[in-house]
Amino acid sequence: MQHGPAVRRRKLGAELRALRTGAGLTSGEAARLVGWHQSKVSRIETGASGVKPADVRLLLDAYGVADPHFRELLLALAGSGGGQGRDHWWHAYRGVLPPTYRDFISLESQASGMRTLETSVVPGLLQTAEYARAVTRAAVEGLDEERLDALVEVRLARQDVLRSRPPLALSAVLDEAVLRREVGGPDVMHRQLRRLLEAARLPQVRLQVLPFSAGAHIGVTGPFVIFSFSNTSDLDVVVLDHLTSSLYLERKEDVGAYAEAFDALRKNALSLEESLDYIAGIADGG
């Protein structure tokens, strides 16, 4: 994935290295088979550089990999077939976006589905501009107005995934605290709640509220995001945000545990219709 997250490049590199050794080839021999310098094979295998899908095909042919499903999986890791092919628009903001945020946007732009638990703030894909500004100002200290404007632009540009063809399928569970926390003041929060109601009526958006009355739940340890990709579950990724970094989990055991947790949260949450009524009640002062 030439412009994708480093974690995906390392995963692809590890798979290609295993295939090469399984074929009984050194990196130099593999390079000669495809007409490259040995250093290019090494950089790909360590995840130090990206790789084009066409180059992955050359390596798979050289290693005698014929399984169509496995080929499709590795090509998806290289950015072919595993996502929605959305443009890498965020590179225009490289000067203001940390690498972990660029990685997150890359995954979001390629994913076909996103499941998220939010415990503090409205998901970025559903934020209004003024809510996004208030959240960003609070979360990142010492921002000048120019950089703040740029980060808000990025937040709003990300929302295009919900309008693309096909759109990203978003399923979000919101703790009631998200709806009660008055970000930006009462007027900003009122308009944000109305925005949630509008978004929840989109066919690609499923929004559920986990009320305080649900008590302690499996999500109390913190928010998380699960990205899913077309045609295969082997590429699913869990993202956990921390104050200064993000953690990407790709092991099947980890992804499965978070998927089960999300299913449990949805069962404990209000139904889609009840959630809309609940949000509307809070927006109306309830």
GROMACS .gro file of N, CA and C in nm, residues 22-135:
model
  342
   22GLY      N    1   0.959  -1.990   0.157
   22GLY     CA    2   0.890  -2.116   0.127
   22GLY      C    3   0.922  -2.166  -0.012
   23ALA      N    4   0.953  -2.074  -0.104
   23ALA     CA    5   0.988  -2.112  -0.241
   23ALA      C    6   1.136  -2.146  -0.253
   24GLY      N    7   1.209  -2.136  -0.139
   24GLY     CA    8   1.351  -2.171  -0.140
   24GLY      C    9   1.440  -2.069  -0.207
   25LEU      N   10   1.401  -1.942  -0.205
   25LEU     CA   11   1.476  -1.837  -0.272
   25LEU      C   12   1.537  -1.740  -0.173
   26THR      N   13   1.655  -1.691  -0.203
   26THR     CA   14   1.711  -1.581  -0.127
   26THR      C   15   1.652  -1.452  -0.183
   27SER      N   16   1.671  -1.342  -0.110
   27SER     CA   17   1.618  -1.215  -0.160
   27SER      C   18   1.686  -1.174  -0.290
   28GLY      N   19   1.814  -1.208  -0.304
   28GLY     CA   20   1.886  -1.177  -0.427
   28GLY      C   21   1.832  -1.257  -0.545
   29GLU      N   22   1.804  -1.386  -0.522
   29GLU     CA   23   1.749  -1.470  -0.629
   29GLU      C   24   1.610  -1.423  -0.669
   30ALA      N   25   1.529  -1.385  -0.571
   30ALA     CA   26   1.396  -1.334  -0.602
   30ALA      C   27   1.405  -1.206  -0.683
   31ALA      N   28   1.498  -1.119  -0.646
   31ALA     CA   29   1.514  -0.993  -0.718
   31ALA      C   30   1.553  -1.018  -0.864
   32ARG      N   31   1.643  -1.112  -0.888
   32ARG     CA   32   1.685  -1.141  -1.025
   32ARG      C   33   1.570  -1.196  -1.108
   33LEU      N   34   1.481  -1.275  -1.044
   33LEU     CA   35   1.368  -1.332  -1.117
   33LEU      C   36   1.273  -1.225  -1.171
   34VAL      N   37   1.259  -1.117  -1.097
   34VAL     CA   38   1.165  -1.012  -1.139
   34VAL      C   39   1.235  -0.890  -1.195
   35GLY      N   40   1.368  -0.896  -1.204
   35GLY     CA   41   1.442  -0.787  -1.266
   35GLY      C   42   1.463  -0.665  -1.177
   36TRP      N   43   1.473  -0.687  -1.046
   36TRP     CA   44   1.494  -0.576  -0.953
   36TRP      C   45   1.632  -0.587  -0.888
   37HIS      N   46   1.664  -0.482  -0.811
   37HIS     CA   47   1.781  -0.487  -0.724
   37HIS      C   48   1.739  -0.555  -0.594
   38GLN      N   49   1.833  -0.626  -0.534
   38GLN     CA   50   1.803  -0.699  -0.411
   38GLN      C   51   1.750  -0.608  -0.301
   39SER      N   52   1.797  -0.484  -0.296
   39SER     CA   53   1.755  -0.392  -0.190
   39SER      C   54   1.606  -0.361  -0.197
   40LYS      N   55   1.547  -0.364  -0.316
   40LYS     CA   56   1.403  -0.337  -0.329
   40LYS      C   57   1.323  -0.447  -0.262
   41VAL      N   58   1.364  -0.572  -0.283
   41VAL     CA   59   1.296  -0.684  -0.218
   41VAL      C   60   1.306  -0.671  -0.067
   42SER      N   61   1.424  -0.635  -0.019
   42SER     CA   62   1.444  -0.621   0.126
   42SER      C   63   1.358  -0.510   0.184
   43ARG      N   64   1.350  -0.396   0.115
   43ARG     CA   65   1.269  -0.285   0.166
   43ARG      C   66   1.122  -0.322   0.171
   44ILE      N   67   1.076  -0.395   0.072
   44ILE     CA   68   0.935  -0.438   0.070
   44ILE      C   69   0.908  -0.534   0.185
   45GLU      N   70   0.999  -0.628   0.207
   45GLU     CA   71   0.978  -0.729   0.310
   45GLU      C   72   0.983  -0.672   0.452
   46THR      N   73   1.058  -0.566   0.471
   46THR     CA   74   1.065  -0.505   0.604
   46THR      C   75   0.958  -0.398   0.624
   47GLY      N   76   0.883  -0.366   0.518
   47GLY     CA   77   0.782  -0.262   0.528
   47GLY      C   78   0.840  -0.123   0.524
   48ALA      N   79   0.968  -0.112   0.484
   48ALA     CA   80   1.033   0.018   0.480
   48ALA      C   81   0.983   0.104   0.365
   49SER      N   82   0.930   0.040   0.261
   49SER     CA   83   0.876   0.116   0.148
   49SER      C   84   0.749   0.050   0.100
   50GLY      N   85   0.666   0.129   0.033
   50GLY     CA   86   0.542   0.076  -0.020
   50GLY      C   87   0.567  -0.009  -0.143
   51VAL      N   88   0.463  -0.075  -0.187
   51VAL     CA   89   0.475  -0.161  -0.305
   51VAL      C   90   0.346  -0.152  -0.385
   52LYS      N   91   0.361  -0.143  -0.516
   52LYS     CA   92   0.245  -0.134  -0.603
   52LYS      C   93   0.184  -0.273  -0.623
   53PRO      N   94   0.052  -0.280  -0.645
   53PRO     CA   95  -0.011  -0.410  -0.671
   53PRO      C   96   0.055  -0.486  -0.786
   54ALA      N   97   0.099  -0.412  -0.890
   54ALA     CA   98   0.164  -0.479  -1.004
   54ALA      C   99   0.292  -0.549  -0.961
   55ASP      N  100   0.366  -0.487  -0.868
   55ASP     CA  101   0.489  -0.550  -0.819
   55ASP      C  102   0.459  -0.673  -0.734
   56VAL      N  103   0.349  -0.667  -0.657
   56VAL     CA  104   0.309  -0.783  -0.578
   56VAL      C  105   0.275  -0.899  -0.670
   57ARG      N  106   0.208  -0.871  -0.780
   57ARG     CA  107   0.175  -0.977  -0.876
   57ARG      C  108   0.302  -1.042  -0.930
   58LEU      N  109   0.403  -0.961  -0.961
   58LEU     CA  110   0.529  -1.017  -1.011
   58LEU      C  111   0.590  -1.112  -0.909
   59LEU      N  112   0.591  -1.072  -0.784
   59LEU     CA  113   0.649  -1.157  -0.680
   59LEU      C  114   0.568  -1.284  -0.660
   60LEU      N  115   0.436  -1.272  -0.660
   60LEU     CA  116   0.352  -1.390  -0.642
   60LEU      C  117   0.371  -1.490  -0.756
   61ASP      N  118   0.386  -1.437  -0.878
   61ASP     CA  119   0.412  -1.526  -0.991
   61ASP      C  120   0.548  -1.594  -0.976
   62ALA      N  121   0.647  -1.516  -0.931
   62ALA     CA  122   0.781  -1.573  -0.914
   62ALA      C  123   0.784  -1.679  -0.806
   63TYR      N  124   0.699  -1.665  -0.704
   63TYR     CA  125   0.696  -1.760  -0.594
   63TYR      C  126   0.597  -1.874  -0.619
   64GLY      N  127   0.532  -1.872  -0.733
   64GLY     CA  128   0.439  -1.980  -0.768
   64GLY      C  129   0.311  -1.982  -0.688
   65VAL      N  130   0.265  -1.865  -0.644
   65VAL     CA  131   0.142  -1.856  -0.565
   65VAL      C  132   0.022  -1.851  -0.660
   66ALA      N  133  -0.059  -1.957  -0.661
   66ALA     CA  134  -0.171  -1.966  -0.755
   66ALA      C  135  -0.307  -1.949  -0.686
   67ASP      N  136  -0.313  -1.967  -0.554
   67ASP     CA  137  -0.440  -1.957  -0.483
   67ASP      C  138  -0.503  -1.820  -0.505
   68PRO      N  139  -0.619  -1.813  -0.573
   68PRO     CA  140  -0.677  -1.682  -0.606
   68PRO      C  141  -0.718  -1.601  -0.483
   69HIS      N  142  -0.768  -1.669  -0.378
   69HIS     CA  143  -0.809  -1.597  -0.258
   69HIS      C  144  -0.689  -1.535  -0.188
   70PHE      N  145  -0.580  -1.611  -0.179
   70PHE     CA  146  -0.461  -1.560  -0.112
   70PHE      C  147  -0.398  -1.447  -0.192
   71ARG      N  148  -0.399  -1.461  -0.324
   71ARG     CA  149  -0.348  -1.353  -0.409
   71ARG      C  150  -0.430  -1.226  -0.390
   72GLU      N  151  -0.562  -1.242  -0.387
   72GLU     CA  152  -0.649  -1.126  -0.367
   72GLU      C  153  -0.622  -1.059  -0.233
   73LEU      N  154  -0.599  -1.139  -0.131
   73LEU     CA  155  -0.572  -1.086   0.002
   73LEU      C  156  -0.446  -1.001   0.003
   74LEU      N  157  -0.338  -1.052  -0.058
   74LEU     CA  158  -0.212  -0.978  -0.059
   74LEU      C  159  -0.221  -0.854  -0.149
   75LEU      N  160  -0.294  -0.865  -0.257
   75LEU     CA  161  -0.312  -0.748  -0.343
   75LEU      C  162  -0.393  -0.641  -0.272
   76ALA      N  163  -0.487  -0.684  -0.187
   76ALA     CA  164  -0.564  -0.588  -0.109
   76ALA      C  165  -0.474  -0.514  -0.011
   77LEU      N  166  -0.377  -0.584   0.048
   77LEU     CA  167  -0.282  -0.518   0.137
   77LEU      C  168  -0.199  -0.415   0.063
   78ALA      N  169  -0.180  -0.437  -0.067
   78ALA     CA  170  -0.103  -0.343  -0.149
   78ALA      C  171  -0.191  -0.231  -0.203
   79GLY      N  172  -0.318  -0.233  -0.168
   79GLY     CA  173  -0.406  -0.125  -0.210
   79GLY      C  174  -0.491  -0.157  -0.330
   80SER      N  175  -0.502  -0.284  -0.367
   80SER     CA  176  -0.584  -0.323  -0.482
   80SER      C  177  -0.692  -0.418  -0.437
   81GLY      N  178  -0.817  -0.377  -0.450
   81GLY     CA  179  -0.929  -0.466  -0.421
   81GLY      C  180  -0.972  -0.470  -0.278
   82GLY      N  181  -0.889  -0.422  -0.183
   82GLY     CA  182  -0.926  -0.428  -0.043
   82GLY      C  183  -0.998  -0.306   0.006
   83GLY      N  184  -1.003  -0.203  -0.074
   83GLY     CA  185  -1.069  -0.080  -0.031
   83GLY      C  186  -1.155  -0.025  -0.140
   84GLN      N  187  -1.193   0.102  -0.124
   84GLN     CA  188  -1.287   0.162  -0.216
   84GLN      C  189  -1.218   0.252  -0.319
   85GLY      N  190  -1.085   0.257  -0.317
   85GLY     CA  191  -1.014   0.331  -0.419
   85GLY      C  192  -1.031   0.481  -0.410
   86ARG      N  193  -1.056   0.533  -0.291
   86ARG     CA  194  -1.072   0.677  -0.277
   86ARG      C  195  -0.937   0.747  -0.285
   87ASP      N  196  -0.938   0.868  -0.336
   87ASP     CA  197  -0.814   0.942  -0.357
   87ASP      C  198  -0.742   0.969  -0.225
   88HIS      N  199  -0.610   0.985  -0.235
   88HIS     CA  200  -0.527   1.013  -0.117
   88HIS      C  201  -0.523   1.163  -0.093
   89TRP      N  202  -0.638   1.223  -0.072
   89TRP     CA  203  -0.650   1.368  -0.060
   89TRP      C  204  -0.575   1.423   0.061
   90TRP      N  205  -0.559   1.341   0.166
   90TRP     CA  206  -0.501   1.390   0.291
   90TRP      C  207  -0.353   1.424   0.279
   91HIS      N  208  -0.287   1.384   0.170
   91HIS     CA  209  -0.145   1.415   0.156
   91HIS      C  210  -0.120   1.565   0.141
   92ALA      N  211  -0.224   1.638   0.103
   92ALA     CA  212  -0.210   1.784   0.096
   92ALA      C  213  -0.193   1.844   0.236
   93TYR      N  214  -0.224   1.766   0.340
   93TYR     CA  215  -0.216   1.815   0.479
   93TYR      C  216  -0.103   1.749   0.557
   94ARG      N  217  -0.005   1.695   0.487
   94ARG     CA  218   0.102   1.622   0.555
   94ARG      C  219   0.172   1.707   0.660
   95GLY      N  220   0.178   1.838   0.637
   95GLY     CA  221   0.249   1.924   0.729
   95GLY      C  222   0.179   1.942   0.863
   96VAL      N  223   0.050   1.912   0.870
   96VAL     CA  224  -0.023   1.932   0.995
   96VAL      C  225  -0.075   1.802   1.056
   97LEU      N  226  -0.071   1.693   0.981
   97LEU     CA  227  -0.124   1.567   1.032
   97LEU      C  228  -0.011   1.476   1.079
   98PRO      N  229  -0.017   1.427   1.203
   98PRO     CA  230   0.082   1.328   1.248
   98PRO      C  231   0.066   1.197   1.172
   99PRO      N  232   0.171   1.116   1.162
   99PRO     CA  233   0.164   0.991   1.085
   99PRO      C  234   0.050   0.898   1.128
  100THR      N  235   0.023   0.889   1.260
  100THR     CA  236  -0.082   0.798   1.304
  100THR      C  237  -0.219   0.843   1.255
  101TYR      N  238  -0.240   0.973   1.246
  101TYR     CA  239  -0.368   1.024   1.195
  101TYR      C  240  -0.379   0.997   1.046
  102ARG      N  241  -0.268   1.015   0.973
  102ARG     CA  242  -0.271   0.984   0.829
  102ARG      C  243  -0.298   0.837   0.807
  103ASP      N  244  -0.241   0.752   0.891
  103ASP     CA  245  -0.267   0.609   0.881
  103ASP      C  246  -0.416   0.580   0.901
  104PHE      N  247  -0.475   0.644   1.001
  104PHE     CA  248  -0.617   0.623   1.030
  104PHE      C  249  -0.702   0.665   0.911
  105ILE      N  250  -0.674   0.781   0.854
  105ILE     CA  251  -0.752   0.830   0.740
  105ILE      C  252  -0.736   0.737   0.620
  106SER      N  253  -0.616   0.684   0.602
  106SER     CA  254  -0.592   0.591   0.492
  106SER      C  255  -0.679   0.467   0.505
  107LEU      N  256  -0.684   0.410   0.625
  107LEU     CA  257  -0.769   0.294   0.649
  107LEU      C  258  -0.916   0.330   0.626
  108GLU      N  259  -0.957   0.443   0.680
  108GLU     CA  260  -1.096   0.487   0.668
  108GLU      C  261  -1.135   0.504   0.521
  109SER      N  262  -1.043   0.555   0.440
  109SER     CA  263  -1.074   0.581   0.299
  109SER      C  264  -1.084   0.453   0.218
  110GLN      N  265  -1.017   0.346   0.264
  110GLN     CA  266  -1.016   0.220   0.190
  110GLN      C  267  -1.119   0.120   0.242
  111ALA      N  268  -1.169   0.143   0.362
  111ALA     CA  269  -1.259   0.046   0.425
  111ALA      C  270  -1.396   0.048   0.360
  112SER      N  271  -1.462  -0.064   0.369
  112SER     CA  272  -1.601  -0.072   0.324
  112SER      C  273  -1.697  -0.055   0.442
  113GLY      N  274  -1.649  -0.083   0.564
  113GLY     CA  275  -1.733  -0.070   0.682
  113GLY      C  276  -1.653  -0.024   0.801
  114MET      N  277  -1.723   0.042   0.895
  114MET     CA  278  -1.659   0.092   1.016
  114MET      C  279  -1.755   0.074   1.131
  115ARG      N  280  -1.708   0.004   1.236
  115ARG     CA  281  -1.785  -0.010   1.360
  115ARG      C  282  -1.710   0.066   1.468
  116THR      N  283  -1.781   0.149   1.542
  116THR     CA  284  -1.712   0.230   1.641
  116THR      C  285  -1.792   0.245   1.768
  117LEU      N  286  -1.723   0.237   1.880
  117LEU     CA  287  -1.779   0.272   2.010
  117LEU      C  288  -1.719   0.405   2.049
  118GLU      N  289  -1.804   0.502   2.081
  118GLU     CA  290  -1.758   0.633   2.127
  118GLU      C  291  -1.810   0.658   2.268
  119THR      N  292  -1.720   0.696   2.357
  119THR     CA  293  -1.759   0.716   2.496
  119THR      C  294  -1.750   0.861   2.541
  120SER      N  295  -1.689   0.948   2.459
  120SER     CA  296  -1.669   1.087   2.502
  120SER      C  297  -1.719   1.191   2.403
  121VAL      N  298  -1.690   1.168   2.274
  121VAL     CA  299  -1.726   1.269   2.173
  121VAL      C  300  -1.797   1.203   2.056
  122VAL      N  301  -1.865   1.284   1.977
  122VAL     CA  302  -1.933   1.238   1.856
  122VAL      C  303  -1.829   1.187   1.757
  123PRO      N  304  -1.855   1.077   1.686
  123PRO     CA  305  -1.759   1.029   1.586
  123PRO      C  306  -1.725   1.139   1.485
  124GLY      N  307  -1.598   1.143   1.443
  124GLY     CA  308  -1.553   1.248   1.352
  124GLY      C  309  -1.634   1.255   1.224
  125LEU      N  310  -1.681   1.140   1.174
  125LEU     CA  311  -1.757   1.138   1.050
  125LEU      C  312  -1.894   1.203   1.062
  126LEU      N  313  -1.937   1.230   1.185
  126LEU     CA  314  -2.071   1.286   1.207
  126LEU      C  315  -2.066   1.423   1.275
  127GLN      N  316  -1.949   1.482   1.287
  127GLN     CA  317  -1.936   1.610   1.356
  127GLN      C  318  -1.970   1.728   1.266
  128THR      N  319  -2.030   1.831   1.325
  128THR     CA  320  -2.046   1.957   1.254
  128THR      C  321  -1.913   2.032   1.261
  129ALA      N  322  -1.900   2.135   1.176
  129ALA     CA  323  -1.774   2.210   1.173
  129ALA      C  324  -1.747   2.278   1.307
  130GLU      N  325  -1.848   2.336   1.369
  130GLU     CA  326  -1.825   2.409   1.494
  130GLU      C  327  -1.798   2.313   1.610
  131TYR      N  328  -1.860   2.197   1.608
  131TYR     CA  329  -1.831   2.096   1.711
  131TYR      C  330  -1.687   2.046   1.691
  132ALA      N  331  -1.650   2.017   1.566
  132ALA     CA  332  -1.514   1.970   1.537
  132ALA      C  333  -1.410   2.072   1.582
  133ARG      N  334  -1.440   2.200   1.563
  133ARG     CA  335  -1.347   2.305   1.604
  133ARG      C  336  -1.330   2.306   1.756
  134ALA      N  337  -1.441   2.293   1.828
  134ALA     CA  338  -1.435   2.295   1.974
  134ALA      C  339  -1.360   2.174   2.027
  135VAL      N  340  -1.384   2.056   1.971
  135VAL     CA  341  -1.316   1.935   2.015
  135VAL      C  342  -1.167   1.944   1.986
   0.00000   0.00000   0.00000
